[in-house]
Short mmCIF file of C-alpha atoms in Angstrom, two decimals:
data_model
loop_
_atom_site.label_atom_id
_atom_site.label_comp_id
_atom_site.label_asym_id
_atom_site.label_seq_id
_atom_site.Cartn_x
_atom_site.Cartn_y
_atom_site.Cartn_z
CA UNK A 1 4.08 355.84 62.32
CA UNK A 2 3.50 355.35 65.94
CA UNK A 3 -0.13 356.59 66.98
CA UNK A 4 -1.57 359.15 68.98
CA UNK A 5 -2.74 358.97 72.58
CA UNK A 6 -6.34 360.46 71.36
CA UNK A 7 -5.95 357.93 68.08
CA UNK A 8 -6.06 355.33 70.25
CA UNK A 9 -8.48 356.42 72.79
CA UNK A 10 -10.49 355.86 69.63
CA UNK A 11 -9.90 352.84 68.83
CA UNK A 12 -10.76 351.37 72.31
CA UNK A 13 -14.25 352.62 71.37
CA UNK A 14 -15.02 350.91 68.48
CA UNK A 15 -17.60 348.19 68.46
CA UNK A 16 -15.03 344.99 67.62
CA UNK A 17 -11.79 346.86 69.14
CA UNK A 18 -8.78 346.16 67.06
CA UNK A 19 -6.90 343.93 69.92
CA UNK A 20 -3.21 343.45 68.25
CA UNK A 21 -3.08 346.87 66.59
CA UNK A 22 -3.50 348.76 70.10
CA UNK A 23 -1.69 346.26 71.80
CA UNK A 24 1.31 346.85 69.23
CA UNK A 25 1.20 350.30 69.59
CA UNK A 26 0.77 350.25 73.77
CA UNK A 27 3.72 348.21 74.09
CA UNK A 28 6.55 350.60 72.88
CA UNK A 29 4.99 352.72 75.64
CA UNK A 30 6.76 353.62 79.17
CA UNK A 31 5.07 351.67 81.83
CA UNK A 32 4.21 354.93 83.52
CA UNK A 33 3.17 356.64 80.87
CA UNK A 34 0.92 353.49 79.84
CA UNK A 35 -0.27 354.33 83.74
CA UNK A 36 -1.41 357.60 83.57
CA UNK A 37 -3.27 357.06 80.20
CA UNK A 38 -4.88 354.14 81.65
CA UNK A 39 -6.54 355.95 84.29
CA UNK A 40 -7.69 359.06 82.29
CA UNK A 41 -11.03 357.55 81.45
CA UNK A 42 -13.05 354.94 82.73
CA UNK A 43 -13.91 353.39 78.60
CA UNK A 44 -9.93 352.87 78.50
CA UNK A 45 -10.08 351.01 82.07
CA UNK A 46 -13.06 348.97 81.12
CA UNK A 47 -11.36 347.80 77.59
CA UNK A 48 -7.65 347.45 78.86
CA UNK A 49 -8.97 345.48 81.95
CA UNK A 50 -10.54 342.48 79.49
CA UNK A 51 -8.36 339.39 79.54
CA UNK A 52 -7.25 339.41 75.89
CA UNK A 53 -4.99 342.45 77.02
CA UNK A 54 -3.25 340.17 79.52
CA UNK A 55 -0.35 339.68 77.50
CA UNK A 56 0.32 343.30 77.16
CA UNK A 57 0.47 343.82 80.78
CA UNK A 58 2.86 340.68 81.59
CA UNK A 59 4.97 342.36 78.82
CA UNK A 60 5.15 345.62 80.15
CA UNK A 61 5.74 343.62 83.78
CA UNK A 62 8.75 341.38 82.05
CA UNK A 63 10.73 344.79 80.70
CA UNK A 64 10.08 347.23 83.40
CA UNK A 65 13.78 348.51 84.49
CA UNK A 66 15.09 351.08 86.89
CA UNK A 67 18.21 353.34 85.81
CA UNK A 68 19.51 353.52 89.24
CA UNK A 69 18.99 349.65 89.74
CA UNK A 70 20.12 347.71 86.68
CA UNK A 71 19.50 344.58 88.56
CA UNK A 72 16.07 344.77 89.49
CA UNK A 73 13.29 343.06 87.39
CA UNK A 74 9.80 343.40 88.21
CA UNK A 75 8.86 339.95 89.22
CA UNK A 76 5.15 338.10 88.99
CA UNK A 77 3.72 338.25 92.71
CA UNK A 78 1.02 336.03 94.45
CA UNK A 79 -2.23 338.22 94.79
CA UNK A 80 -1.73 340.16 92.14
CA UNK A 81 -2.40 340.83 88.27
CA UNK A 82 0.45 341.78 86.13
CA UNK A 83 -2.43 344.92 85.29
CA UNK A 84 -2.25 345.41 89.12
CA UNK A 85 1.91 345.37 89.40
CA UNK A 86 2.31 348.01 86.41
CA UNK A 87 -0.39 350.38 87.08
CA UNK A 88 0.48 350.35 90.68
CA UNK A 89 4.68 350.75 89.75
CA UNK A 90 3.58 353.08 87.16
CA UNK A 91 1.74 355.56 88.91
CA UNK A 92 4.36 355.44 92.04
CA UNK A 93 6.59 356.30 89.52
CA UNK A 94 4.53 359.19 88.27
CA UNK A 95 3.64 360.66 91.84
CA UNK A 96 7.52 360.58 92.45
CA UNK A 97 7.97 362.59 89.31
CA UNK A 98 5.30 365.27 89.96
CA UNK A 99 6.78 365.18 93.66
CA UNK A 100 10.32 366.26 92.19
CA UNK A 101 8.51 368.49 90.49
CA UNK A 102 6.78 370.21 93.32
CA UNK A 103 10.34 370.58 95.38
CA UNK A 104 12.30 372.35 92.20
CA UNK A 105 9.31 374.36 91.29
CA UNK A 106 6.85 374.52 94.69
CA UNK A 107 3.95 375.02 92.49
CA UNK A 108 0.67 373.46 94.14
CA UNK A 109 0.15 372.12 90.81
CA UNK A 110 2.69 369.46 91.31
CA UNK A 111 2.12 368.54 94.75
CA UNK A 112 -1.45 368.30 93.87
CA UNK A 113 -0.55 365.58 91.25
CA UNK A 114 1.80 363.95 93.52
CA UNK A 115 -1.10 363.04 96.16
CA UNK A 116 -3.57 362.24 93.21
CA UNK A 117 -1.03 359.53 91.51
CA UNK A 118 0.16 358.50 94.79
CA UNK A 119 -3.48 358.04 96.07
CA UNK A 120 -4.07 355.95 93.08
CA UNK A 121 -0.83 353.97 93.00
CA UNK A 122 -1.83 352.97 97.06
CA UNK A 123 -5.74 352.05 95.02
CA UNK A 124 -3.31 349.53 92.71
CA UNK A 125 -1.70 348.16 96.11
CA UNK A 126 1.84 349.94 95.10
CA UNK A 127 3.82 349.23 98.50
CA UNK A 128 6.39 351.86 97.27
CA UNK A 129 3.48 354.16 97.68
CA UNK A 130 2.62 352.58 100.73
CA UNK A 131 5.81 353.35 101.85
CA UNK A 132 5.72 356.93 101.15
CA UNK A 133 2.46 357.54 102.72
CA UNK A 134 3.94 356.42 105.98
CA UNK A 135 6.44 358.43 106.29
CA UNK A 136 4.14 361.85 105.08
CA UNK A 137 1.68 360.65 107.61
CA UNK A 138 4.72 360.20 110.75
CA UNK A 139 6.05 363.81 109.70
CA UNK A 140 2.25 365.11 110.06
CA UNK A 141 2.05 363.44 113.46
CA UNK A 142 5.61 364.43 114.63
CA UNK A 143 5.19 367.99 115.45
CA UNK A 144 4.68 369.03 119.10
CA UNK A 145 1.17 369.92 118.55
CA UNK A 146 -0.21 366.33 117.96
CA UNK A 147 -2.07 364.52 120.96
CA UNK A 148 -2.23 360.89 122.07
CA UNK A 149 -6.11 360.80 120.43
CA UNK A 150 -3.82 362.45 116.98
CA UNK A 151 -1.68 359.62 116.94
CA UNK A 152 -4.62 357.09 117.33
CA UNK A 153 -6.93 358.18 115.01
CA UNK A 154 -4.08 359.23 112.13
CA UNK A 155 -1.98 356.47 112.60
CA UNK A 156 -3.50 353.40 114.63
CA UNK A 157 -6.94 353.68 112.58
CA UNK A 158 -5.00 354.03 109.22
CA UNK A 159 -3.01 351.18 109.92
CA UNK A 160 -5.60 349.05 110.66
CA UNK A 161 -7.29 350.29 107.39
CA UNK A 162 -4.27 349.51 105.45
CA UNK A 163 -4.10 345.99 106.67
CA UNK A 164 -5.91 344.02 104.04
CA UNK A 165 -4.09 345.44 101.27
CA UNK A 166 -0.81 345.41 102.96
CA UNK A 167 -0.90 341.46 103.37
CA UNK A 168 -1.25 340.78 99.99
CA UNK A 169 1.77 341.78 99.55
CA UNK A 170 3.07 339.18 102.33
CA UNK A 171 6.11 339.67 104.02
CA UNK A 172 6.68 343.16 102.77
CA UNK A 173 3.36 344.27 103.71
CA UNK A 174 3.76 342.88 107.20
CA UNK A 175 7.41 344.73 108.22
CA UNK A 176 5.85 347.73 106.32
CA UNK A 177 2.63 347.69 108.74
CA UNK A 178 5.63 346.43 111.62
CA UNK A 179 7.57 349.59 111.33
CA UNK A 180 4.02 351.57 111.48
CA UNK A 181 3.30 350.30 114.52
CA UNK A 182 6.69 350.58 116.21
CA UNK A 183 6.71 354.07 114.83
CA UNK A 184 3.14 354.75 116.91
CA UNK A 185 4.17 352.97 119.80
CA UNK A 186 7.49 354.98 120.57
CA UNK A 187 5.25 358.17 119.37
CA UNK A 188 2.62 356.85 122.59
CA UNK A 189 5.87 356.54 124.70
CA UNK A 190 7.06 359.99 123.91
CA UNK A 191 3.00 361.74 124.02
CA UNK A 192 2.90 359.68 127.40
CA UNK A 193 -0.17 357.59 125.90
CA UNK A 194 -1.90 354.88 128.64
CA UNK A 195 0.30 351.81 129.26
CA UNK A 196 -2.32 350.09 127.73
CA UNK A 197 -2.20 352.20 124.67
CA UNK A 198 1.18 351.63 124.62
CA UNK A 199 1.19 347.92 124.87
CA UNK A 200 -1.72 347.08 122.58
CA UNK A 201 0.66 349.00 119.54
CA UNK A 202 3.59 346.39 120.67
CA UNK A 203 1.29 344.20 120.51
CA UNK A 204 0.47 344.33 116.65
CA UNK A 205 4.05 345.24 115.96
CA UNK A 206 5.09 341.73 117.22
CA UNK A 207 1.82 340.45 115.71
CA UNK A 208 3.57 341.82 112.52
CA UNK A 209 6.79 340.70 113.01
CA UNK A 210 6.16 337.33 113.32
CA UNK A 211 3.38 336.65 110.31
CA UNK A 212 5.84 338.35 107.75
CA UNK A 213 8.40 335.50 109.23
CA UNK A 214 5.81 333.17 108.63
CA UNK A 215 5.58 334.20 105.48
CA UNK A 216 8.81 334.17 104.38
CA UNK A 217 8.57 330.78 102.20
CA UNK A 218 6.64 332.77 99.65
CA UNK A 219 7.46 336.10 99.75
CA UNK A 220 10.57 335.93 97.62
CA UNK A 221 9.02 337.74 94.51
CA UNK A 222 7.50 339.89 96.55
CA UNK A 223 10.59 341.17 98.52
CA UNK A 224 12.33 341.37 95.04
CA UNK A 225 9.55 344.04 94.12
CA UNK A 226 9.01 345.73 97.54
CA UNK A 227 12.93 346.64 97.74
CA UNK A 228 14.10 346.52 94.39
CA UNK A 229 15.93 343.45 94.81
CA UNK A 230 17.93 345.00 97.31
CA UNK A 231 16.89 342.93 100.66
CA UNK A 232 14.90 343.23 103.61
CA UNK A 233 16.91 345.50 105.57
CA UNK A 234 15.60 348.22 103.27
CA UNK A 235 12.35 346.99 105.36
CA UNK A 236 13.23 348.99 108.77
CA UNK A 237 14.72 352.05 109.36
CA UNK A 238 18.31 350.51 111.14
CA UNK A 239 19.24 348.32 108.07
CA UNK A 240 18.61 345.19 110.20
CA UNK A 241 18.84 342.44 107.44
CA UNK A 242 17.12 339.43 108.92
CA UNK A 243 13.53 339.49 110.94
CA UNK A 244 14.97 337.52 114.07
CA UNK A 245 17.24 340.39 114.29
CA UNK A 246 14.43 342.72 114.41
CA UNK A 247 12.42 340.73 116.70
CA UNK A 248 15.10 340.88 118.76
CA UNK A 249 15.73 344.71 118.79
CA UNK A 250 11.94 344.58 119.92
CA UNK A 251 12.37 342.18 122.65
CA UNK A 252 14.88 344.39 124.22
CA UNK A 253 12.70 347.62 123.86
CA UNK A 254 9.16 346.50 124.75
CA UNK A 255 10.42 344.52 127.61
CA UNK A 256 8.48 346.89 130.01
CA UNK A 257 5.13 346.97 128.25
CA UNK A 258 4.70 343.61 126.73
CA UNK A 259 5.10 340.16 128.43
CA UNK A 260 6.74 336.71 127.08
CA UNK A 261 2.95 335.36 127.58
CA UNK A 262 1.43 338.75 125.45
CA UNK A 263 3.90 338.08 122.62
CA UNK A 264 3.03 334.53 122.23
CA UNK A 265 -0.72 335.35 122.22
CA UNK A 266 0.12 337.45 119.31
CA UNK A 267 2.51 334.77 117.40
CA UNK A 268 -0.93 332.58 117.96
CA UNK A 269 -3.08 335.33 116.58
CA UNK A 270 -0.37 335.60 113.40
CA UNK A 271 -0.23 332.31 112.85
CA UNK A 272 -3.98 332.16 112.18
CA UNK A 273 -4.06 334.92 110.44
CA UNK A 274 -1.00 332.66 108.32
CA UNK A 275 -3.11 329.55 108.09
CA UNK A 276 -6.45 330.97 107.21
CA UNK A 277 -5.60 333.94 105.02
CA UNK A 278 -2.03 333.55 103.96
CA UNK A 279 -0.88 330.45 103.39
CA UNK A 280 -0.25 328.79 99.80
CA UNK A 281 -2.10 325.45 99.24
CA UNK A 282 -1.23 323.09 96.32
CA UNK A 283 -3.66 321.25 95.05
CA UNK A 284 -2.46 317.55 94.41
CA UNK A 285 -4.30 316.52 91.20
CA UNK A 286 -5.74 312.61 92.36
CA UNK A 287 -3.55 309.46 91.09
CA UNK A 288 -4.96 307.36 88.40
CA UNK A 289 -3.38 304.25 87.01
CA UNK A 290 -2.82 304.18 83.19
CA UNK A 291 -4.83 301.03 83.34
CA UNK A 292 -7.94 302.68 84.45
CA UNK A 293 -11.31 301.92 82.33
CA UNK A 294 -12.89 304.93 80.87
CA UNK A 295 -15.44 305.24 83.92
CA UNK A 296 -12.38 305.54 85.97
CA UNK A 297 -10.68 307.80 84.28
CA UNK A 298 -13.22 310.10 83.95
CA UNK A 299 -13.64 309.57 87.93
CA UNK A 300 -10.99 310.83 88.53
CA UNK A 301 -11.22 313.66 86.20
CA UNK A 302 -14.11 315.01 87.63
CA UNK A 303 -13.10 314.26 90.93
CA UNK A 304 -10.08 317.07 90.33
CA UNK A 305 -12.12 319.54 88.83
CA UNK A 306 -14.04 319.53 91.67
CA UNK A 307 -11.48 320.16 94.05
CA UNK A 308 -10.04 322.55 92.16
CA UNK A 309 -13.68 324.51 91.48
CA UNK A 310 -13.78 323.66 95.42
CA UNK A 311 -10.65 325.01 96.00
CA UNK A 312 -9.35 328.34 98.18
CA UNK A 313 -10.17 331.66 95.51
CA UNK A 314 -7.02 333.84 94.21
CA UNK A 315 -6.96 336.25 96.79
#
């Protein structure tokens, strides 16, 4: 008989917690509902966050499946944790439940949950809840009241504060922080913001642009996850499928604000960000003959340890 959320609460606080029994019971679960109960106490985060519970996140990762998109498996992603990918999916989920909620039923109640799970899904690097945030915060800057110092300080500022998290995520993160950017720059445009206002948000959307084509190589997990294996032109609001296409829109509409010098400063500026931040290295484990002596061998063992222990950190 399956157990009870508060039966098992319990047995995460025993002294020698019973590892295969909660993980046997956890993994019938929902992967949102496994969420939520995750983050109702900081004991269950501190016991479900130990490494010998690994497995039960990768298998919660390996069957999570969408109704509306049969096709779409939740893929293991550079920079993060299997832990990371289901509590993140998990709680987007949830605040997209409560939200529903909230629109049938327009009880603060739900909206308050909404913004408390979506909060935390953003905390778990969820770019689904990334996503959503955006587009709350452009319909809280869109009305007529808004100034130019509005849109800087709600949108500018929060982009740049998104950044780090957003990059993880590669590619995805990138066109996500892109169409931020292009969304404050034609906002500047339309507030009549300072040319140079205007130009410094072109600026970082081509800055964007062009490290989430860098990135491309290794992104294709994450683009699976970010649009539900549906492709990048659920990136952008016109459906463009391909970056140079979007690049290209952007040529065309910043022509007046940024030059063909100021967007190759930026490319320069991405493609450092790329090579110091972003990019994958593989380590090449040092050649050893099979006729090595022992000392050798053992060379050469050490000698690979010690590039690996020397090696870039998982970011």
């Amino acid at each position: 008989m399956p157990q009870s959320q508060a039966q098992i609460r319990e047995l995460l606080k025993q002294p020698k917690v019973p590892v295969d029994e909660i993980i046997s019971e956890l993994s019938d679960w929902q992967f949102h509902d496994l969420a939520l109960f995750y983050t109702h106490s900081q004991t269950q985060k501190n016991v479900l966050d130990m490494p010998i519970f690994d497995r039960l996140w990768r298998a919660h990762r390996e069957k999570i499946s969408l109704a509306d998109s049969p096709d779409f498996k939740l893929k293991k992603q550079i920079g993060f944790s299997d832990r990371e990918l289901v509590l993140g999916f998990g709680l987007y989920y949830s605040a997209m439940s409560f939200k529903k909620q909230y629109q049938q039923k327009s009880l603060p109640k739900y909206e308050e949950a909404f913004l408390k799970y979506l909060k935390l899904a953003m905390q778990y690097g969820s770019i689904q809840a990334f996503r959503i945030a955006l587009t709350k915060l452009q319909v809280e800057v869109s009305n007529e009241k808004s100034s130019v110092q509005d849109l800087v300080d709600n949108v500018g500022k929060v982009l740049i504060n998104w950044k780090p998290v957003l990059l993880k995520h590669r590619t995805p993160g990138a066109l996500l922080l892109a169409s931020g950017f292009h969304f404050f720059a034609r906002k500047l445009i339309e507030k009549q913001g300072s040319a140079a206002q205007i130009m410094a948000a072109y600026q970082s959307l081509w800055e964007q642009l062009h490290l989430a084509q860098l990135c491309l190589d290794s992104s294709d997990d994450a683009i699976n996850n970010a649009y539900l294996c549906m492709g990048l032109g659920l990136s952008n609001a016109y459906d463009l499928p391909a970056i140079e296409i979007m690049k290209k829109a952007v040529r065309e509409e910043s022509e007046t604000f940024m030059s063909v010098r100021q967007r190759e400063q930026m490319e320069i500026i991405a493609a450092s960000t790329f090579d110091t931040k972003l990019q994958i290295v593989r380590l090449k484990a040092p050649a050893f003959s099979l006729g090595s002596s022992n000392s050798e061998h053992t060379k050469t063992i050490k000698e690979s340890f010690k590039n690996i222990i020397s090696g870039p950190g998982r970011s």
